[in-house]
PDB file of C-alpha atoms in Angstrom:
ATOM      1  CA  UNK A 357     -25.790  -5.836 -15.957  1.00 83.00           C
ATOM      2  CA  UNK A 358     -22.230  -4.506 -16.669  1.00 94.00           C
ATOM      3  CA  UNK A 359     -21.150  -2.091 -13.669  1.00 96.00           C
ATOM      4  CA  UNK A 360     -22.577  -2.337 -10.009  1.00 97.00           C
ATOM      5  CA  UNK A 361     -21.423   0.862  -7.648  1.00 98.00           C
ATOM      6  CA  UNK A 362     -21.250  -0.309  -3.858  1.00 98.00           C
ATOM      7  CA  UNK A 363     -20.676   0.868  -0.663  1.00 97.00           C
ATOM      8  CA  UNK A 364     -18.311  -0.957   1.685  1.00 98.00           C
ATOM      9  CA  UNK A 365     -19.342   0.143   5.060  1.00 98.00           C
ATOM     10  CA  UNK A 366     -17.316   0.548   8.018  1.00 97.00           C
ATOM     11  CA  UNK A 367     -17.312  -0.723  11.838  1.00 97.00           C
ATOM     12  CA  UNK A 368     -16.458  -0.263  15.536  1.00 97.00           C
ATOM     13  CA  UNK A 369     -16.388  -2.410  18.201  1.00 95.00           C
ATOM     14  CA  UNK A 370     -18.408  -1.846  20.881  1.00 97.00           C
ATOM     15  CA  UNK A 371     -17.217  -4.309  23.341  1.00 97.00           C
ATOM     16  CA  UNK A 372     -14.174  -6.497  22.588  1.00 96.00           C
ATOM     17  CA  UNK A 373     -13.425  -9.534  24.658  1.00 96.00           C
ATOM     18  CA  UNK A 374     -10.368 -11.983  24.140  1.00 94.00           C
ATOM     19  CA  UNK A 375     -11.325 -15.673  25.562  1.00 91.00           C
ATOM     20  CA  UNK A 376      -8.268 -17.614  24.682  1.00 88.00           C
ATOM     21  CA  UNK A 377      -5.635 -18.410  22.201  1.00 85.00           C
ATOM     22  CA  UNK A 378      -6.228 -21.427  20.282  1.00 85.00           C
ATOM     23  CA  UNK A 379      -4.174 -23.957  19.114  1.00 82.00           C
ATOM     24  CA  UNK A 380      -4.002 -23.101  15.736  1.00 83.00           C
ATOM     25  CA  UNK A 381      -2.913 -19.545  16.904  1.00 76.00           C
ATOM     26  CA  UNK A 382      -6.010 -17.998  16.170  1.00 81.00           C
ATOM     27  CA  UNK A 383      -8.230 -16.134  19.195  1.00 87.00           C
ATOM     28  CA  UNK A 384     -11.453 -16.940  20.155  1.00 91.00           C
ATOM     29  CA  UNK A 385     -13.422 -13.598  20.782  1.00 94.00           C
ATOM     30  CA  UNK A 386     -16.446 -12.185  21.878  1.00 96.00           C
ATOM     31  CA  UNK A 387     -17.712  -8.942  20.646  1.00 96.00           C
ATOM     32  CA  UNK A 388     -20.187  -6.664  19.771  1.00 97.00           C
ATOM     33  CA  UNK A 389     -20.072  -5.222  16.559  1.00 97.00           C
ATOM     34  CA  UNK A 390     -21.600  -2.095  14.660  1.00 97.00           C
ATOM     35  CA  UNK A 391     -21.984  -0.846  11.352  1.00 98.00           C
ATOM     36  CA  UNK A 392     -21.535   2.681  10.662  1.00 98.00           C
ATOM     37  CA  UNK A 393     -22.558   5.259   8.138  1.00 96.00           C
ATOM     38  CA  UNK A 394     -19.206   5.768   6.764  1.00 96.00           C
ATOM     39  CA  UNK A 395     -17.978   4.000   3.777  1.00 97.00           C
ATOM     40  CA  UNK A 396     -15.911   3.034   1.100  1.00 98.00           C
ATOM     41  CA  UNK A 397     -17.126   3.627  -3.141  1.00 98.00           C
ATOM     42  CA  UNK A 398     -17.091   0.550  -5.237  1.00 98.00           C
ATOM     43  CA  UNK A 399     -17.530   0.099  -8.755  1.00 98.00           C
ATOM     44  CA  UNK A 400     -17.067  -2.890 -10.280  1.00 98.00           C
ATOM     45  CA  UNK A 401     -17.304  -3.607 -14.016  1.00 97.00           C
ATOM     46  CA  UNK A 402     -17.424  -6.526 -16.100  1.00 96.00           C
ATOM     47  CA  UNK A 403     -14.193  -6.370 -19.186  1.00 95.00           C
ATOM     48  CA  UNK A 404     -14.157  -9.089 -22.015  1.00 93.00           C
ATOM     49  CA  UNK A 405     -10.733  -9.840 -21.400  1.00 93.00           C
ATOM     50  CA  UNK A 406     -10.067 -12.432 -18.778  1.00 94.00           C
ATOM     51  CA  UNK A 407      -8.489 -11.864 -15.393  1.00 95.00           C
ATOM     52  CA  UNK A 408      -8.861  -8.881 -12.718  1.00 97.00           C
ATOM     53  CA  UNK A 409      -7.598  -5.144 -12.622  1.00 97.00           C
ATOM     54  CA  UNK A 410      -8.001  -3.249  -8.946  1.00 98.00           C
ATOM     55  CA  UNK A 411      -7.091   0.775  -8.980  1.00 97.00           C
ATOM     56  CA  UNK A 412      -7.245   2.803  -5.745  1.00 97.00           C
ATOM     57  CA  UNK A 413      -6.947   6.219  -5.413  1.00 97.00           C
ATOM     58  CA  UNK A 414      -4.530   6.136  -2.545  1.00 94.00           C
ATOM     59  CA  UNK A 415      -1.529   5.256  -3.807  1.00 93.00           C
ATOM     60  CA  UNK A 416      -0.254   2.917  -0.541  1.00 92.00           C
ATOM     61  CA  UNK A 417      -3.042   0.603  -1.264  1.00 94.00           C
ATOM     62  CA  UNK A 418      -2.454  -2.406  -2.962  1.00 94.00           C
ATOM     63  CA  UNK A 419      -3.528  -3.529  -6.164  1.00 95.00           C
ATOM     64  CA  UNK A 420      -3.062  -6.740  -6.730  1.00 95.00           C
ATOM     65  CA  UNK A 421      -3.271 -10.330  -4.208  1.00 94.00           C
ATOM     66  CA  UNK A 422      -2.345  -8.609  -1.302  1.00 94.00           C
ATOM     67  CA  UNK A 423      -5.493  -6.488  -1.839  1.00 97.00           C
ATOM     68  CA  UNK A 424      -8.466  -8.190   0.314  1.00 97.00           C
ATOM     69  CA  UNK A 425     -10.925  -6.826  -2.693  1.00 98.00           C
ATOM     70  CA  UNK A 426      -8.865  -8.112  -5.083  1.00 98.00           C
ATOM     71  CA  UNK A 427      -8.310 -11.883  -3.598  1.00 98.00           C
ATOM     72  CA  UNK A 428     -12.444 -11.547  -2.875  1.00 98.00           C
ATOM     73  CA  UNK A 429     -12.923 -11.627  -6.914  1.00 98.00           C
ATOM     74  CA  UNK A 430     -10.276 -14.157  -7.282  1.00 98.00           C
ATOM     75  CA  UNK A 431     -12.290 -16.624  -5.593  1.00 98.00           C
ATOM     76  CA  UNK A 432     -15.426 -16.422  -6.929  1.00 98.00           C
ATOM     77  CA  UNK A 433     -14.396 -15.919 -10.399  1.00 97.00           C
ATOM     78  CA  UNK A 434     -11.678 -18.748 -10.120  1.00 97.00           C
ATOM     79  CA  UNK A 435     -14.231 -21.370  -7.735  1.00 97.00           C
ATOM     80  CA  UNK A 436     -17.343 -20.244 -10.524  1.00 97.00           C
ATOM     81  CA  UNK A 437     -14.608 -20.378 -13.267  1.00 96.00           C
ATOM     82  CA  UNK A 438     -15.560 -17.223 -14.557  1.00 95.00           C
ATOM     83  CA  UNK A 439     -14.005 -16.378 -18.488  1.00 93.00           C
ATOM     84  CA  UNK A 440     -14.407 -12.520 -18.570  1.00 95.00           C
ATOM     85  CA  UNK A 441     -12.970  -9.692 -16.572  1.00 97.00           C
ATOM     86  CA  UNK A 442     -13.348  -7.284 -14.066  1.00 98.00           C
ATOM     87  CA  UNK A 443     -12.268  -4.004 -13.168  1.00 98.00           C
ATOM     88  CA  UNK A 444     -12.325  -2.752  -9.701  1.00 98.00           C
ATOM     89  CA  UNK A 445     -12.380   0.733  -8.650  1.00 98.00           C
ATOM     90  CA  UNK A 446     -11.826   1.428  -5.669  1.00 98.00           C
ATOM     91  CA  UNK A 447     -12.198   4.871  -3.848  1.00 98.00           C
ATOM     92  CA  UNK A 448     -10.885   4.774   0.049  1.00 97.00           C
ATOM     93  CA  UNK A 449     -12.629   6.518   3.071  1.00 95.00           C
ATOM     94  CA  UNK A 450     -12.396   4.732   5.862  1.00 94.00           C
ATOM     95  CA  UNK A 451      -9.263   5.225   7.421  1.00 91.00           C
ATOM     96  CA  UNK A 452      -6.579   1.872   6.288  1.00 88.00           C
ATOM     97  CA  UNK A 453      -5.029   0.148   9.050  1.00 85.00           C
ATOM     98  CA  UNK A 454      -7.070   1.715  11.367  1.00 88.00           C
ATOM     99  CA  UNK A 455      -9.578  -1.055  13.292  1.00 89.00           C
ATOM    100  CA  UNK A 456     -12.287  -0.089  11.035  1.00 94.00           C
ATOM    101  CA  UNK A 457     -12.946  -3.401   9.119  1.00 93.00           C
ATOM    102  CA  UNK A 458     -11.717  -1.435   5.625  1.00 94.00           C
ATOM    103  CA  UNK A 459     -10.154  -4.077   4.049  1.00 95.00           C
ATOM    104  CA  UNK A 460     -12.563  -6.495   5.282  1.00 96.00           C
ATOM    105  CA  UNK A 461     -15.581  -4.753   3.834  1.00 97.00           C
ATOM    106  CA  UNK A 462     -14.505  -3.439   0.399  1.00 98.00           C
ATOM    107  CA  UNK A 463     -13.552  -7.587   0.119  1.00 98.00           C
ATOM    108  CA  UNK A 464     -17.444  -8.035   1.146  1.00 98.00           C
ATOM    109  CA  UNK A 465     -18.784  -5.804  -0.803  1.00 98.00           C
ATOM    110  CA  UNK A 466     -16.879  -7.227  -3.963  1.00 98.00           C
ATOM    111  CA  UNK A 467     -18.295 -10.901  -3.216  1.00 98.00           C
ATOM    112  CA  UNK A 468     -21.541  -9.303  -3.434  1.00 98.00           C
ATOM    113  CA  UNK A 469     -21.268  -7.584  -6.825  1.00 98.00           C
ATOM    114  CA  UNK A 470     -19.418 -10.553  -8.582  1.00 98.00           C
ATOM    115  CA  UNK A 471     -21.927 -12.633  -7.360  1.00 98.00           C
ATOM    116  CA  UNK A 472     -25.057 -10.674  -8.597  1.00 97.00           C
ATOM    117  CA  UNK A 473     -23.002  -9.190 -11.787  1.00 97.00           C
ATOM    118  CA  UNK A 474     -21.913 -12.752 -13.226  1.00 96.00           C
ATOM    119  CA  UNK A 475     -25.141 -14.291 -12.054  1.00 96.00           C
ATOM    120  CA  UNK A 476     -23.483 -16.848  -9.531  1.00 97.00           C
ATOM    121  CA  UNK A 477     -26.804 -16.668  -7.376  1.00 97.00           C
ATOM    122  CA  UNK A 478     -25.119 -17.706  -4.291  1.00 98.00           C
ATOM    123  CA  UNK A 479     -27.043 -16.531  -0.766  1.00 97.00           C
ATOM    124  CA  UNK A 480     -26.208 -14.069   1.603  1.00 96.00           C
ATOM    125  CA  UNK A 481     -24.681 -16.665   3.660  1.00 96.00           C
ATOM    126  CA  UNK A 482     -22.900 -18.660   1.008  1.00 98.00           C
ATOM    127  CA  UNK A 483     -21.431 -15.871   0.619  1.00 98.00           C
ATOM    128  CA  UNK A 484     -20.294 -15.394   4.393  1.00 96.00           C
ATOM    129  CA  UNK A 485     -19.257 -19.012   4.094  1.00 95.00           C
ATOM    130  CA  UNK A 486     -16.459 -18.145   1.691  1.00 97.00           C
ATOM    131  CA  UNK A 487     -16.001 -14.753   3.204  1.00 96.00           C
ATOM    132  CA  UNK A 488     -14.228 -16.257   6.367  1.00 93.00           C
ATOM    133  CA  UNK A 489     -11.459 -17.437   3.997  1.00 94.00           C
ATOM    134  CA  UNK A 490     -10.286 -14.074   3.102  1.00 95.00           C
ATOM    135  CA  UNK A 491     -10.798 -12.559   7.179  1.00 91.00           C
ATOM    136  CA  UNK A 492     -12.301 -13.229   9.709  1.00 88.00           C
ATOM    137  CA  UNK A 493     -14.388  -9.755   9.474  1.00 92.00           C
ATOM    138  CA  UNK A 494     -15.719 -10.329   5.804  1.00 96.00           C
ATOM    139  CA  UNK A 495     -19.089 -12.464   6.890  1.00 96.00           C
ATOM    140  CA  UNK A 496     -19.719  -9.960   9.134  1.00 96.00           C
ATOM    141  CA  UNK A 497     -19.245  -7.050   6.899  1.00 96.00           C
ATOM    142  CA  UNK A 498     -21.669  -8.905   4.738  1.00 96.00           C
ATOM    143  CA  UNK A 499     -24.466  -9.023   7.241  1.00 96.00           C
ATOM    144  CA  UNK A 500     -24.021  -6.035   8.532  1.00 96.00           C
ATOM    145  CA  UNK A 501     -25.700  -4.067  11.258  1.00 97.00           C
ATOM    146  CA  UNK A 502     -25.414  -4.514  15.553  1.00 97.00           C
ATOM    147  CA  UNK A 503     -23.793  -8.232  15.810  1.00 97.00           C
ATOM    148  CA  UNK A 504     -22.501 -10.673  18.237  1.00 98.00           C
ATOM    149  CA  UNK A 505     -19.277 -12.288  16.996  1.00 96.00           C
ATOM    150  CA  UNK A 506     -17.898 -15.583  18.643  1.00 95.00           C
ATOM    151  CA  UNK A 507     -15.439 -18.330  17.652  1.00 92.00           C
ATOM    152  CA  UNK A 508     -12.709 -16.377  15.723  1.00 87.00           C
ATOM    153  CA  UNK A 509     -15.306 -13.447  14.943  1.00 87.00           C
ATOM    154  CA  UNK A 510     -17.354 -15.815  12.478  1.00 86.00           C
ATOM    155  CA  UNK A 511     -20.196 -17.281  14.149  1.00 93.00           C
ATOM    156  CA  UNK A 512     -22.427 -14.306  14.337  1.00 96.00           C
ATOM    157  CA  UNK A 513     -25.927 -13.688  16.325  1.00 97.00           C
ATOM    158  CA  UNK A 514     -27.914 -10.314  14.792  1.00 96.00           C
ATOM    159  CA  UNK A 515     -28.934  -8.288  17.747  1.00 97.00           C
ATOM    160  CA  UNK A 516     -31.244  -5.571  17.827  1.00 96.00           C
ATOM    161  CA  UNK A 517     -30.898  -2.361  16.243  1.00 96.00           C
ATOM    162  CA  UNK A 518     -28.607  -0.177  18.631  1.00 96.00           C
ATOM    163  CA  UNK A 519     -30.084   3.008  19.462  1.00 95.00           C
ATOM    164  CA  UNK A 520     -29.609   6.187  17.246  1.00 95.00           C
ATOM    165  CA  UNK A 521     -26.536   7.918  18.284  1.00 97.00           C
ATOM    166  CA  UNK A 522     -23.511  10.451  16.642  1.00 98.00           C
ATOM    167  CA  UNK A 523     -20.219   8.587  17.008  1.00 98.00           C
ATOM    168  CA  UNK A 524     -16.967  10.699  16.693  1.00 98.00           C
ATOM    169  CA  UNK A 525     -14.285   9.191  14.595  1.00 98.00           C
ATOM    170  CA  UNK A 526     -10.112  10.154  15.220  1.00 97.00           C
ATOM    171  CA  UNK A 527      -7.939   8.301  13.550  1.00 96.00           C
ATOM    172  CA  UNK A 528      -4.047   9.323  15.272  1.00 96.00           C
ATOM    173  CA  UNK A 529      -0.602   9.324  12.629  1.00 93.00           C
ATOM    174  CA  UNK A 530      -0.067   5.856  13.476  1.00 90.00           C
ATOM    175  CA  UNK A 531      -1.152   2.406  12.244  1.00 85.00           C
ATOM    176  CA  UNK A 532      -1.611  -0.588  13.387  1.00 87.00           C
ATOM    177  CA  UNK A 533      -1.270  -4.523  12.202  1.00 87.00           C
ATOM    178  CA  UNK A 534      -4.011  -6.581  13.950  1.00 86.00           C
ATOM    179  CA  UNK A 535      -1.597  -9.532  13.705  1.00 87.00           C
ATOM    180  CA  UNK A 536       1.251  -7.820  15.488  1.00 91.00           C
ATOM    181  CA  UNK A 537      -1.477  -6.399  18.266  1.00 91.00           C
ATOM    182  CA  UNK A 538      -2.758 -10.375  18.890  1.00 90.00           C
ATOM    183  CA  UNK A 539       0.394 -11.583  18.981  1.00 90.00           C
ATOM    184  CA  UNK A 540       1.724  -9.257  21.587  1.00 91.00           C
ATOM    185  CA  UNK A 541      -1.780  -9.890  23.627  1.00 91.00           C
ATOM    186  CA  UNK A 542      -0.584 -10.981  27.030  1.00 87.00           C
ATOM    187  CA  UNK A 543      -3.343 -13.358  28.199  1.00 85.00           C
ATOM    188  CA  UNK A 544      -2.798 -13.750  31.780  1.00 81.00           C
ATOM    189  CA  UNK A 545      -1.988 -10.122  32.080  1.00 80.00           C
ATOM    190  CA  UNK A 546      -5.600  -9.438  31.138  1.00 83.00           C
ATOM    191  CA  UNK A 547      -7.321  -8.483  34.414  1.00 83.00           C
ATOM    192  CA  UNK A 548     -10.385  -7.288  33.274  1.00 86.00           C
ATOM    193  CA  UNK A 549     -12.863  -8.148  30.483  1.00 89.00           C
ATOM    194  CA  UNK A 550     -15.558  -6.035  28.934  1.00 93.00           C
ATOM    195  CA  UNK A 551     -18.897  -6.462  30.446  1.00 94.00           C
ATOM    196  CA  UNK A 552     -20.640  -8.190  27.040  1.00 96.00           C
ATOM    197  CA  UNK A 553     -23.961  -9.518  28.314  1.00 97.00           C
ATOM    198  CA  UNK A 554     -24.387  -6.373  29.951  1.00 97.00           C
ATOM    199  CA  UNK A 555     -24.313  -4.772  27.274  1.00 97.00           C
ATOM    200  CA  UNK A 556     -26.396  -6.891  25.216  1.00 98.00           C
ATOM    201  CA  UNK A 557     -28.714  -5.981  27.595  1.00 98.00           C
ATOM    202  CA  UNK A 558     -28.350  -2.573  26.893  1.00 97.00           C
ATOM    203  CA  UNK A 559     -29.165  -3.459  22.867  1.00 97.00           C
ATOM    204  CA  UNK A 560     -32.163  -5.211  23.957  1.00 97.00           C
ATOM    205  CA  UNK A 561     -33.598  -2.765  26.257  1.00 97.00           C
ATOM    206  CA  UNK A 562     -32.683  -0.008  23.764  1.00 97.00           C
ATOM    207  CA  UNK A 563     -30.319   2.164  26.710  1.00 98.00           C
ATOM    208  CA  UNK A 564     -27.535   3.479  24.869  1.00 98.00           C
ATOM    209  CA  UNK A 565     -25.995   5.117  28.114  1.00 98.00           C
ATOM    210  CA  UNK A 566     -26.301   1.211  29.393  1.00 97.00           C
ATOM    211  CA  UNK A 567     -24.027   0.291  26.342  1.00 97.00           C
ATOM    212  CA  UNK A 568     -21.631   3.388  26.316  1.00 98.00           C
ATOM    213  CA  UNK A 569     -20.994   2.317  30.270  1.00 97.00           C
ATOM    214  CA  UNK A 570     -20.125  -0.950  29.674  1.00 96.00           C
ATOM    215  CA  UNK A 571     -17.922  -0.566  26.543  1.00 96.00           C
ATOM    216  CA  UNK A 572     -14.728  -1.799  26.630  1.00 96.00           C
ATOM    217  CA  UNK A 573     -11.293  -3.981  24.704  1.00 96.00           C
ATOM    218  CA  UNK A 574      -8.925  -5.658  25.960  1.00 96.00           C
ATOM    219  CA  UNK A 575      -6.325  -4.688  22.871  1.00 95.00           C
ATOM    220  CA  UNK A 576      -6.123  -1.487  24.193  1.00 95.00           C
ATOM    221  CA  UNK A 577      -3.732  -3.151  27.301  1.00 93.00           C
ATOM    222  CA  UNK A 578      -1.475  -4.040  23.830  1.00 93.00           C
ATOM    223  CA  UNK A 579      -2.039  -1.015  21.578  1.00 94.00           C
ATOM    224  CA  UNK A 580      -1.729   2.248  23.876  1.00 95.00           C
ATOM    225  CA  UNK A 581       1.600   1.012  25.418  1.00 94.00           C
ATOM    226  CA  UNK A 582       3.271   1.768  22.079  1.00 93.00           C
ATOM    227  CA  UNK A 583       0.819   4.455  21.265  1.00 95.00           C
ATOM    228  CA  UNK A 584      -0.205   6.599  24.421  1.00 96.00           C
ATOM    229  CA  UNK A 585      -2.010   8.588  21.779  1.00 97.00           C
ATOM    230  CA  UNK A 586      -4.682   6.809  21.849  1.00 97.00           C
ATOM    231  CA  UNK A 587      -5.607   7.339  25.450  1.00 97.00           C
ATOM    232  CA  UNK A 588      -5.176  10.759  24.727  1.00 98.00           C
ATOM    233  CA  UNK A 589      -7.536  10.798  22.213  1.00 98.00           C
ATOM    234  CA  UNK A 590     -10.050   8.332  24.496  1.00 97.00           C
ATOM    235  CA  UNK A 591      -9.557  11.057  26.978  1.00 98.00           C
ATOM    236  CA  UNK A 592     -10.433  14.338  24.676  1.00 98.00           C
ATOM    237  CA  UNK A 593     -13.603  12.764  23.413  1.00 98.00           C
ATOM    238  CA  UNK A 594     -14.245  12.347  27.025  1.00 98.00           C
ATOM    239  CA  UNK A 595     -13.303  15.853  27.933  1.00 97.00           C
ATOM    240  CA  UNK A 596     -15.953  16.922  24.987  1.00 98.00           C
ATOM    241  CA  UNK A 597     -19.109  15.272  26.247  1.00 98.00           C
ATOM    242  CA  UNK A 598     -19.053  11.863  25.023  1.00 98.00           C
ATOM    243  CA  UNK A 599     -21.005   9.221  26.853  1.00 98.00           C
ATOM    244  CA  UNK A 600     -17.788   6.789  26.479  1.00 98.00           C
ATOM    245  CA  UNK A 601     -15.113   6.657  24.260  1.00 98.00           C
ATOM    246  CA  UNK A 602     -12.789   3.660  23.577  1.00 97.00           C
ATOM    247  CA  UNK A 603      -9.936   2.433  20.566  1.00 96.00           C
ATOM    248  CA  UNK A 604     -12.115   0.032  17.812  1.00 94.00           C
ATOM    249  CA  UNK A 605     -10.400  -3.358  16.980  1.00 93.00           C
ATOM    250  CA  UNK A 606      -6.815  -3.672  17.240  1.00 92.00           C
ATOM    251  CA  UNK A 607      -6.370   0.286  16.696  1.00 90.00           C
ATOM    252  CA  UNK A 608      -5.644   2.901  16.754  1.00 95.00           C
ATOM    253  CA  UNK A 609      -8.791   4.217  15.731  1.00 96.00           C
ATOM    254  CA  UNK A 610     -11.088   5.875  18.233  1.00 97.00           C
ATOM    255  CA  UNK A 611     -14.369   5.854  18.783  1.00 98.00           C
ATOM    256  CA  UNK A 612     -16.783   8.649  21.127  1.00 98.00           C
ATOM    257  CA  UNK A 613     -20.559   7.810  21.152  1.00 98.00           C
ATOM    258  CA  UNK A 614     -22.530  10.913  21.299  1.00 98.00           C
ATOM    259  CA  UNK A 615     -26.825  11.782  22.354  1.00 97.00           C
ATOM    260  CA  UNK A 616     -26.558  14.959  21.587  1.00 96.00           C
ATOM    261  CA  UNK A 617     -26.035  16.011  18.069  1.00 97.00           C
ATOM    262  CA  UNK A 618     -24.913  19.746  18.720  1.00 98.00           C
ATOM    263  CA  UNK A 619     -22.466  18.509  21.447  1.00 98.00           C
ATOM    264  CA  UNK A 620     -21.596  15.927  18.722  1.00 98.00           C
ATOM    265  CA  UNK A 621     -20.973  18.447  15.796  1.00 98.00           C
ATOM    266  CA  UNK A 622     -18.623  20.943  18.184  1.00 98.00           C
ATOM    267  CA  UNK A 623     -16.703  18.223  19.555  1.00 98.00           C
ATOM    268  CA  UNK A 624     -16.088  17.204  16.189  1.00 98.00           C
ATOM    269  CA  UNK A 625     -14.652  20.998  15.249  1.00 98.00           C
ATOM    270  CA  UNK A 626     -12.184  20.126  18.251  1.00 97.00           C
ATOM    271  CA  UNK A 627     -11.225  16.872  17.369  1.00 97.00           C
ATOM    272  CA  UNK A 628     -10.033  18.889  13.473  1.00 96.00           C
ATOM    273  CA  UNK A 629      -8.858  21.704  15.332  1.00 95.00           C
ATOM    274  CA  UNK A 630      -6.642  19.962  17.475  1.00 94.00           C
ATOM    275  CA  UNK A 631      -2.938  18.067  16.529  1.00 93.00           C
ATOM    276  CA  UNK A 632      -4.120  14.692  18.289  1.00 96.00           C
ATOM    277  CA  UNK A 633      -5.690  13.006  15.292  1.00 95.00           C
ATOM    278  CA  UNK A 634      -4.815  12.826  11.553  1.00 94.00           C
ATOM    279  CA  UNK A 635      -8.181  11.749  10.436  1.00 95.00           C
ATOM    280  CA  UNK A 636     -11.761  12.970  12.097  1.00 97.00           C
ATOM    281  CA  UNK A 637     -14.826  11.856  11.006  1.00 97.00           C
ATOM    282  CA  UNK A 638     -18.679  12.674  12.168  1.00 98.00           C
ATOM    283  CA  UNK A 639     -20.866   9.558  11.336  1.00 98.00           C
ATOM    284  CA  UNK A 640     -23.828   7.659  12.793  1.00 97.00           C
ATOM    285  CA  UNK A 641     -25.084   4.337  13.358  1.00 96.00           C
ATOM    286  CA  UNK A 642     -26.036   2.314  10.328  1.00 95.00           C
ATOM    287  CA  UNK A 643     -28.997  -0.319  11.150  1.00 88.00           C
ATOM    288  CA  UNK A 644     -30.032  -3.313   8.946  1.00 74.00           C
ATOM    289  CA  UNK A 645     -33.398  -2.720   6.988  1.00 57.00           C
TER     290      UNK A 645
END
């Protein structure tokens, strides 16, 4: 095998909760997470000369270390001490910077093609295992699918699949650094949580208006402060016939969950038509198989 083509997948957060700051300045969460059907293209392709090339075709990305692909090959090929090349190519869809898991997926999917393309034959969740050193996303963008995330978003529990749904994506001008968002996360100013177990009810039973009630983040009391664009999007997809709407991650992405596909699909020629968002996206829910 020479070339493997790969799709990174993106995510949204369905609920979000913040327990605490640790010591170590990390944040111990609890959230649900959910794969979508929108996604990155990866190819990556073995080169006889030794070290790794990265090329995106937006030209803000980086290429090199500060690229989470990038640093994904880097250790596997330096930990496996791997002698040839490889050249990544990598073709962005997900919106960057956005609170999509972009960076944190195209690094996943790149541990899983140097793995199978050198022969490493490391598991799915040796691979997770190193994943957490490059972000705290990456094992979860390896297994994929409806997902509770504790500790720092690492120790995962698969759920069930969540129900079929359309889920409107607007992505506003700005962007957003997760860092910046946690470190500006007030705590004790955080009056009310996202009802989790409820909503892990909701998975189990299979009630997707159970879940869309219940959704909610607690970086949105950070985020829409400095970006009241974001509520206005929240509200819009609202105004259009979502079930709920909410901001995924640390922003400033939004998120609408949709049951009807027609009231989906106009909402969606809205969203374009309108000057609130830069990016729109129709999509659906991606399930584990």
């Amino acid at each position: 095998m020479q070339e493997m083509k790969l799709k990174a997948l993106a995510k949204i957060n369905l609920g979000l909760d913040v327990l605490r700051r640790r010591d170590d300045g990390y944040h111990e969460v609890r959230m649900i997470m959910q794969t979508l059907k929108m996604y990155d293209k990866i190819t990556i392709r073995k080169m006889k000369e030794p070290g790794i090339q990265l090329k995106s075709n937006l030209f803000y990305v980086p290429e090199n270390e500060s690229n989470l692909a990038y640093r994904a090959a880097r250790l596997l090929m330096d930990e496996f001490q791997v002698e040839e090349g490889v050249f990544i190519d990598l073709q962005k869809f997900i919106p960057v910077a956005a609170g999509m898991a972009g960076g944190s997926s195209d690094a996943a999917a790149v541990l899983y093609g140097v793995n199978r393309l050198f022969g490493l034959k490391l598991t799915k969740r040796q691979l997770m295992e190193r994943g957490v050193k490059i972000g705290a996303d990456v094992p979860y963008c390896i297994m994929r699918g409806t997902v509770l995330a504790e500790g720092i978003g690492e120790e995962l529990t698969p759920l069930p699949p969540m129900p079929p749904c359309k889920v409107l994506v607007a992505k506003p001008q700005v962007s957003v650094s997760t860092k910046n968002v946690y470190m500006n996360l007030d705590m004790a100013g955080v009056t009310k949580h996202p009802e989790i177990d409820a909503q892990l009810e909701g998975i189990r039973e299979g009630d997707l208006h159970k879940i869309a009630s219940r959704m909610g983040n607690v970086l949105e009391t950070v985020t829409i402060p400095s970006h009241p664009v974001i509520a206005q999007i929240r509200e819009e997809m609202m105004r259009l016939g979502a079930l709920n709407a909410m901001m995924s991650g640390s922003g400033p992405t939004v998120f609408g969950l949709f049951e009807d596909e027609d009231l989906a699909e106009r909402a969606y020629q809205e969203m374009r038509g309108g000057n609130l968002a830069k990016q729109v996206y129709l999509t659906g829910i991606y399930n584990r198989r």
